Coordinates of C-alpha atoms in Angstrom, one line a residue:
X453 CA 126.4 -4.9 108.9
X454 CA 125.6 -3.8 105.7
X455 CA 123.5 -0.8 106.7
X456 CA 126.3 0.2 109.2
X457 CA 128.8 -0.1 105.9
X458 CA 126.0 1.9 104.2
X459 CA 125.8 4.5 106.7
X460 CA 129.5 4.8 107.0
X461 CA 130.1 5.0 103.4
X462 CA 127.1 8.1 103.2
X463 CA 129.1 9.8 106.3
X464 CA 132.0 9.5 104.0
X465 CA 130.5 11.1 100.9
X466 CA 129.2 13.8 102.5
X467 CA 131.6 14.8 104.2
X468 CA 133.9 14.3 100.7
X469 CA 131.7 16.7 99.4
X470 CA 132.1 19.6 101.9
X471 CA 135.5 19.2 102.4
X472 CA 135.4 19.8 98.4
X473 CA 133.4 22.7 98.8
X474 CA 135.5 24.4 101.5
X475 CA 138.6 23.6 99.1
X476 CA 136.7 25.2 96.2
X477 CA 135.9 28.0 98.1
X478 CA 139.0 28.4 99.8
X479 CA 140.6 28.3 96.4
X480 CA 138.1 31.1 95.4
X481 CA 138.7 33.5 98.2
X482 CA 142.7 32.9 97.2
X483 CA 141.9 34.4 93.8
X484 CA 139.7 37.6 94.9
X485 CA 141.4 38.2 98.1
X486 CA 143.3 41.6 98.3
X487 CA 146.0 43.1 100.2
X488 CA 145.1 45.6 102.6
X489 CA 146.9 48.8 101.9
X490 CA 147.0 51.9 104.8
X491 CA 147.3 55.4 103.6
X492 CA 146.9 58.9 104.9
X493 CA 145.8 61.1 101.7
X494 CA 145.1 64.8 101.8
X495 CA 141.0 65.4 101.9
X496 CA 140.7 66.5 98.6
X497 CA 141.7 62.8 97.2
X498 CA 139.0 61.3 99.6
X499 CA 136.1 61.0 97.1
X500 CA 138.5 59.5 94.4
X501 CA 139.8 56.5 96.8
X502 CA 136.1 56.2 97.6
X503 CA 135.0 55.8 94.3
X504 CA 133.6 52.3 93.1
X505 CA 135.4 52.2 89.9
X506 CA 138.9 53.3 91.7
X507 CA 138.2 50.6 94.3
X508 CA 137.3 47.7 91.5
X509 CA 140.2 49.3 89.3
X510 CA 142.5 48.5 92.6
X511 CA 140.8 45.6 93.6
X512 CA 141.4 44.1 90.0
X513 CA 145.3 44.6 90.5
X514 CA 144.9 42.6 93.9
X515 CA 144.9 45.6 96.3
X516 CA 142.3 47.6 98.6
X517 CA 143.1 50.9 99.8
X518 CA 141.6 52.2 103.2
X519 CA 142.4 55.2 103.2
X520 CA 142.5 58.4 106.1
X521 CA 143.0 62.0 105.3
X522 CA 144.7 64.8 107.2
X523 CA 145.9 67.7 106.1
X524 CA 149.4 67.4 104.2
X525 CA 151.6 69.5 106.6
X526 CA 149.6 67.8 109.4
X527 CA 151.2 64.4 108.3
X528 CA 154.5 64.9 109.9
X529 CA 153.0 65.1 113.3
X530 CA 151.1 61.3 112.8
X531 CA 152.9 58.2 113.8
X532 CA 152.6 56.4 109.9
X533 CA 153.9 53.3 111.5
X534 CA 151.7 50.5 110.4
X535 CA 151.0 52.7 107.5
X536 CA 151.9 51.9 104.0
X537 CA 152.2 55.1 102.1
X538 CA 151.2 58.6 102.3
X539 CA 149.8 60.7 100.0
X540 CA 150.5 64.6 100.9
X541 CA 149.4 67.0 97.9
X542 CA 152.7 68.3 97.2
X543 CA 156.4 68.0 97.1
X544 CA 157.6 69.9 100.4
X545 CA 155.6 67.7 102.8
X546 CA 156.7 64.4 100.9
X547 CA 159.9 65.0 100.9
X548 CA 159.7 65.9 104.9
X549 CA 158.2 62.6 105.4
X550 CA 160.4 60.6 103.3
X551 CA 163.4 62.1 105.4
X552 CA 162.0 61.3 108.6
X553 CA 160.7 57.6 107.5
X554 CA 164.3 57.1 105.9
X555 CA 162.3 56.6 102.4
X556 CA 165.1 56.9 99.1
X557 CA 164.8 57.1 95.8
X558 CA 162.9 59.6 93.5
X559 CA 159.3 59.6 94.9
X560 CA 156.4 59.3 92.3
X561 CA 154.2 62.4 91.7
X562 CA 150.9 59.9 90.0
X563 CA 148.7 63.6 89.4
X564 CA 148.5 67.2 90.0
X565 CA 146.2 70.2 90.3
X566 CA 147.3 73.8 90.0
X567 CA 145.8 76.1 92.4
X568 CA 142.9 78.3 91.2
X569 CA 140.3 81.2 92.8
X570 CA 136.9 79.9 92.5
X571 CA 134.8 83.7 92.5
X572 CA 130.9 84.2 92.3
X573 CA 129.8 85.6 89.7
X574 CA 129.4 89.1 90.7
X575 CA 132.6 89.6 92.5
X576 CA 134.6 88.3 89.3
X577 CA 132.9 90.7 87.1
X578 CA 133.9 93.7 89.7
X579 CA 137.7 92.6 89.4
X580 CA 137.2 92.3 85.7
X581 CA 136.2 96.3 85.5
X582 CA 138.7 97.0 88.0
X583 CA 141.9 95.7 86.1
X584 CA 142.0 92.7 89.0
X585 CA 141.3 90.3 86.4
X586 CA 140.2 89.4 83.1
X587 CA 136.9 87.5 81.7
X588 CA 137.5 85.0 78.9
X589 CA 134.5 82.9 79.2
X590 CA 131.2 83.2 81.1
X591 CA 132.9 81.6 83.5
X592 CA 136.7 81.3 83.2
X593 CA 138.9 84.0 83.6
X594 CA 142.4 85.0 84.8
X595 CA 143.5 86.9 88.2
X596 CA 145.9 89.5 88.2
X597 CA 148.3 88.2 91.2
X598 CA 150.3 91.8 91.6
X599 CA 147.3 93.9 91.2
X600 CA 145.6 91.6 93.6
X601 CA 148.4 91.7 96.0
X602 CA 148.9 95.8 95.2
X603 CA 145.6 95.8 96.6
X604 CA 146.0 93.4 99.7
X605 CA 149.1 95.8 100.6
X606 CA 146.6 99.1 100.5
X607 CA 144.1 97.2 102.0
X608 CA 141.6 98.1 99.6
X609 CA 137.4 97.5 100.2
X610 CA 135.1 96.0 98.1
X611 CA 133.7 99.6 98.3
X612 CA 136.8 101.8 96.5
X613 CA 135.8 98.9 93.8
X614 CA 133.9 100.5 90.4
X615 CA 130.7 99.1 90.2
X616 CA 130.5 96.7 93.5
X617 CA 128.6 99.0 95.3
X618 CA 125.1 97.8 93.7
X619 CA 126.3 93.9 95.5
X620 CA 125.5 94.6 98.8
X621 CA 127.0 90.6 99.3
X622 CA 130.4 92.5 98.5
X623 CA 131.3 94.9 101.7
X624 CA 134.4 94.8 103.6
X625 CA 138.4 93.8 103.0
X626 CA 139.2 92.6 99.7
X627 CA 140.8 89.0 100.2
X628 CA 140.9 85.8 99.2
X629 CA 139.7 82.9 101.6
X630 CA 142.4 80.4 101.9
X631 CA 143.6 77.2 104.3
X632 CA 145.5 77.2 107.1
X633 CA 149.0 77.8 105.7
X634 CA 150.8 75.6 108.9
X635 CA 148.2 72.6 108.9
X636 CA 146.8 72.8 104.8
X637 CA 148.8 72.5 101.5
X638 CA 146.8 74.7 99.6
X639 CA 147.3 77.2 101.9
X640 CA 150.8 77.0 102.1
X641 CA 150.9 77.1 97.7
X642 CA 148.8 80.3 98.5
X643 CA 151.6 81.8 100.3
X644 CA 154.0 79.8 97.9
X645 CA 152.5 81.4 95.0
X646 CA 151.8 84.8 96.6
X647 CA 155.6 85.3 98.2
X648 CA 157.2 85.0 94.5
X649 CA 155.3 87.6 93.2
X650 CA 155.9 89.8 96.2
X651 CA 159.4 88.9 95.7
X652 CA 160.0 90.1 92.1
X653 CA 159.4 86.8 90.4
X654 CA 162.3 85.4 92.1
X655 CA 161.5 81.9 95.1
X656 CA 161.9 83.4 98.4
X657 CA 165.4 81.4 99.2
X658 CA 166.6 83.2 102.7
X659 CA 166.1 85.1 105.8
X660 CA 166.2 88.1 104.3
X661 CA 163.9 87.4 101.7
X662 CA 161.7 86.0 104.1
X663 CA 161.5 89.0 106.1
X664 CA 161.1 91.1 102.9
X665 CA 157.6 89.2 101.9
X666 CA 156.7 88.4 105.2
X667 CA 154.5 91.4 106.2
X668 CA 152.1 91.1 102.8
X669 CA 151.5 87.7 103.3
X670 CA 150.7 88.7 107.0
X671 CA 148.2 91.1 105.8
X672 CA 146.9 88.0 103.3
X673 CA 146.4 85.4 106.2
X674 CA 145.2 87.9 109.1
X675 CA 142.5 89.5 107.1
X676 CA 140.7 85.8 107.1
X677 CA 140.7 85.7 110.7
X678 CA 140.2 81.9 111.7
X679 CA 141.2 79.6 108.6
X680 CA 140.4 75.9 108.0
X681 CA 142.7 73.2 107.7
X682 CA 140.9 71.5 104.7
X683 CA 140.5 72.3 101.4
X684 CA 137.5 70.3 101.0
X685 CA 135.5 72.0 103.1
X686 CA 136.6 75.3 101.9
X687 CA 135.3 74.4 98.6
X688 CA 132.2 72.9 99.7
X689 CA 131.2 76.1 102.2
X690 CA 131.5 78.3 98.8
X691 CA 129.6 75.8 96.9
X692 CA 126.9 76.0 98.9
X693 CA 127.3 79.8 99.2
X694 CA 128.6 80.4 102.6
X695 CA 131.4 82.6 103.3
X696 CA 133.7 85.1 101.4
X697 CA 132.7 85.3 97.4
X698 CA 136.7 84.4 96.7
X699 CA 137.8 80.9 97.8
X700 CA 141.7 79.6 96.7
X701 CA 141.1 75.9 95.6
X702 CA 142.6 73.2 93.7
X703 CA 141.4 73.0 89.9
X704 CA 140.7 69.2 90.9
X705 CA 137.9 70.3 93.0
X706 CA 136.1 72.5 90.4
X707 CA 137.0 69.6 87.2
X708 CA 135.5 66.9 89.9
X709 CA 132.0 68.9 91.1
X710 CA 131.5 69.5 86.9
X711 CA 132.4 65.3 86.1
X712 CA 129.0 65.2 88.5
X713 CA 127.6 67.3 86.1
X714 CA 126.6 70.1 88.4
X715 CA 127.1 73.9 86.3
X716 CA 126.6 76.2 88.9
X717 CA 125.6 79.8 87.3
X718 CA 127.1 81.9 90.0
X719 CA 130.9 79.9 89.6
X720 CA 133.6 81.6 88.0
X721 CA 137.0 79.9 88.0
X722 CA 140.2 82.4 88.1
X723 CA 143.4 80.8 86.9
X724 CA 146.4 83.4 88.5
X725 CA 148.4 84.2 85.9
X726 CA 151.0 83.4 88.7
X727 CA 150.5 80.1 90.4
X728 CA 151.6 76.4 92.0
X729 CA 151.0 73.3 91.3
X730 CA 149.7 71.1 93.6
X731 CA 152.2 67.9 92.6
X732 CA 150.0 64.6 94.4
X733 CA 153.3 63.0 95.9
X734 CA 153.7 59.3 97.5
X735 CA 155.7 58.5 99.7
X736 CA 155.7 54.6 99.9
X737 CA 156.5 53.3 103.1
X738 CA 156.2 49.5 102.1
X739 CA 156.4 47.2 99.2
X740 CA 152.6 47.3 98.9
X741 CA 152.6 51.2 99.1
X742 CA 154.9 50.8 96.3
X743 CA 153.7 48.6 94.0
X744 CA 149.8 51.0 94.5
X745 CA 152.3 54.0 93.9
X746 CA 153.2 52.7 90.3
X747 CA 149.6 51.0 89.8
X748 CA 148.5 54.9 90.4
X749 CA 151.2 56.5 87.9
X750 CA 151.0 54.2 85.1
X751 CA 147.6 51.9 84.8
X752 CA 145.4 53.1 82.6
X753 CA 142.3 52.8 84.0
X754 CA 143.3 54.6 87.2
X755 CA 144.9 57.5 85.4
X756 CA 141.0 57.6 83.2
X757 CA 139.2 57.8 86.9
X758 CA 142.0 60.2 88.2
X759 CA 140.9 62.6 85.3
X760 CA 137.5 62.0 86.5
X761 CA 138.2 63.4 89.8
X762 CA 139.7 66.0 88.4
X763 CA 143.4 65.6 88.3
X764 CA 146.0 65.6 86.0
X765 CA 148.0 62.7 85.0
X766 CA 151.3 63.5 84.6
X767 CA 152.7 63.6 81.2
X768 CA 149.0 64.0 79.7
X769 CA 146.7 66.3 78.6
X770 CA 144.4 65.1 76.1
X771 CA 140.7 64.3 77.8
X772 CA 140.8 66.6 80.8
X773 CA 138.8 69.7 81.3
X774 CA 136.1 68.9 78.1
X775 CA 133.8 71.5 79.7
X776 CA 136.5 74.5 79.0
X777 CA 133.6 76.9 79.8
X778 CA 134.6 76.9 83.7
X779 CA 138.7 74.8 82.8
X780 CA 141.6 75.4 81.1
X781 CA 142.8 72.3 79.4
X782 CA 146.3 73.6 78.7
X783 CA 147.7 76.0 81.0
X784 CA 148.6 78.6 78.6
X785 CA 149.3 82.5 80.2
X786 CA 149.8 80.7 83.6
X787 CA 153.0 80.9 85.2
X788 CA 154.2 78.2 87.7
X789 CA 156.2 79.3 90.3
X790 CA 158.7 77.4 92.0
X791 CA 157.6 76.3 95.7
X792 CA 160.4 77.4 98.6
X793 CA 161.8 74.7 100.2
X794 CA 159.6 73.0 103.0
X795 CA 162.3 75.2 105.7
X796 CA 161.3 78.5 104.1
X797 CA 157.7 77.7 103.0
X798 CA 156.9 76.5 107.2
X799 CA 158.7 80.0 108.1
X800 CA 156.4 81.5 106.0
X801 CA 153.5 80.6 106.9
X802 CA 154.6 80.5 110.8
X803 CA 154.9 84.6 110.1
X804 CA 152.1 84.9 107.8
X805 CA 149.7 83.5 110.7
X806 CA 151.8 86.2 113.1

């Protein structure tokens, strides 16, 4: 009897002690565990949700982000049920999606990028001698968006350029390589951007506007011939020196591949003295899309790794762009123009692709 009462009272023990351990570890999971939070982000955001330090940053705040990316005007297409925000790169698309998902209230903006022509070295300096553009650094400058787009209209050649002939890299049209206007954001800013100018400083507002601008930006988009629908890989064909020598990116891209500490030689970033921003919009779609909205506008830490990768907190200035050999840190003698509303800017870019 005893060693039964022995063996029943060991049984006992033991299994106190794993049910204490389960507890404990239950207890522990309870404390790390995160919520699970969908999003569909443009492409270019992709490496900064990836990032470690943004997932610990996010994880710390009791969230994990999986994220998908498609291009911004792409998002209205995808069913975002089962999704908890989105992340478009601009106003225009949000506010399509908000309208359609029944989403009120003023939607946050965490970051921004304004759009910039990333130019090899050699084709910069030809613009520069030409009166396209201007040379401030070796390897910051400013484009000239109306005698760029003077030039688009006469469909001027590399060749009629002073001094490009000794480039043989530098033959054909004079363009710049942007994104699918219909599918991308930046291309659609392009066009933004590009159809203000063309339009006497003034946002194209109506149909007869529209049809004013329309044939340039035709002649901007058609030149390209087949276009991509993501930024990212835009950027990253030119990086690795593939395709046409000017490439219309996001300022993010350039600030993120220099954070890496790469310097490429041959890069020359062009700031048009007329330009969009690129205003990072959420558009929550739950509570928990919400409350990683706010975490994104307003924690420290997350607006630090946002600079990182490039972007611009809103409201701050101070600690972005320290390498202003290639970056602006303020955007001083760069004019933001006003972006159509998303009606006009999909008109647009619907005749601009023909």
């Amino acid at each position: 009897m005893r060693r039964i009462a022995g063996i029943v009272l060991a049984v006992l023990l033991i299994g106190g002690v794993v049910a204490a351990v389960v507890a404990g570890r239950s207890n522990e999971d309870k404390g790390t565990a995160t919520k699970t939070v969908r999003a569909v982000i443009g492409s270019e955001k992709a490496e900064f949700f990836a990032d470690p330090d943004v997932v610990k940053a996010l994880a710390a705040k009791g969230y994990t982000v999986k994220a998908e990316t498609s291009g911004s005007w792409a998002m209205e297409g995808l069913d975002l049920k089962g999704y908890d925000l989105a992340l478009p790169s601009s106003q225009a698309p949000a506010r399509e999606l908000a309208a359609k998902y029944k989403v009120t209230g003023t939607l946050p903006r965490p970051f921004y990028s304004p759009l910039v022509v990333v130019a090899h070295k050699n084709a910069a300096e030809v613009l520069a001698s030409n009166g396209l553009a201007t040379l401030d650094e070796a390897h910051r400058g400013t484009l000239k968006m109306a005698a760029y787009l003077d030039a688009a209209r006469a469909d001027r050649t590399w060749q009629q350029l002073k001094g490009a002939k000794k480039y043989g890299e530098l033959t054909g049209t004079l363009y710049l390589s942007s994104t699918d206007p219909e599918t991308s954001n930046s291309g659609a800013l392009y066009l933004a951007a590009a159809s203000y100018v063309e339009n006497g400083g003034k946002v194209v507002a109506g149909e007869q506007e529209v049809g004013r601008t329309a044939p340039l930006l035709h002649k901007l988009v058609s030149v390209q011939g087949a276009q991509q629908s993501s930024s990212d890989a835009v950027f990253r064909d030119f990086v690795s020196g593939a395709g046409n020598p000017l490439v219309v990116v996001y300022e993010s891209q350039v600030a993120s591949l220099l954070a890496q500490g790469q310097q490429p030689d041959d890069l020359v970033v062009l700031y048009p003295d007329t330009t969009v921003n690129s205003d990072h919009t959420v558009v929550p779609l739950t509570d928990n899309g919400k409350a990683v909205a706010e975490l994104l506008s307003t924690d420290e830490e997350l607006r630090k790794l946002e600079v990182r990768h490039g972007f611009r907190p809103q409201g701050e200035i101070a600690g972005f762009a320290s390498d202003t050999n290639y970056l602006k840190q303020e955007l001083t003698g760069v004019h933001q123009a006003p972006v159509p509303t998303s009606k006009v800017l999909h008109e647009l870019a619907l005749r601009a692709r023909g």
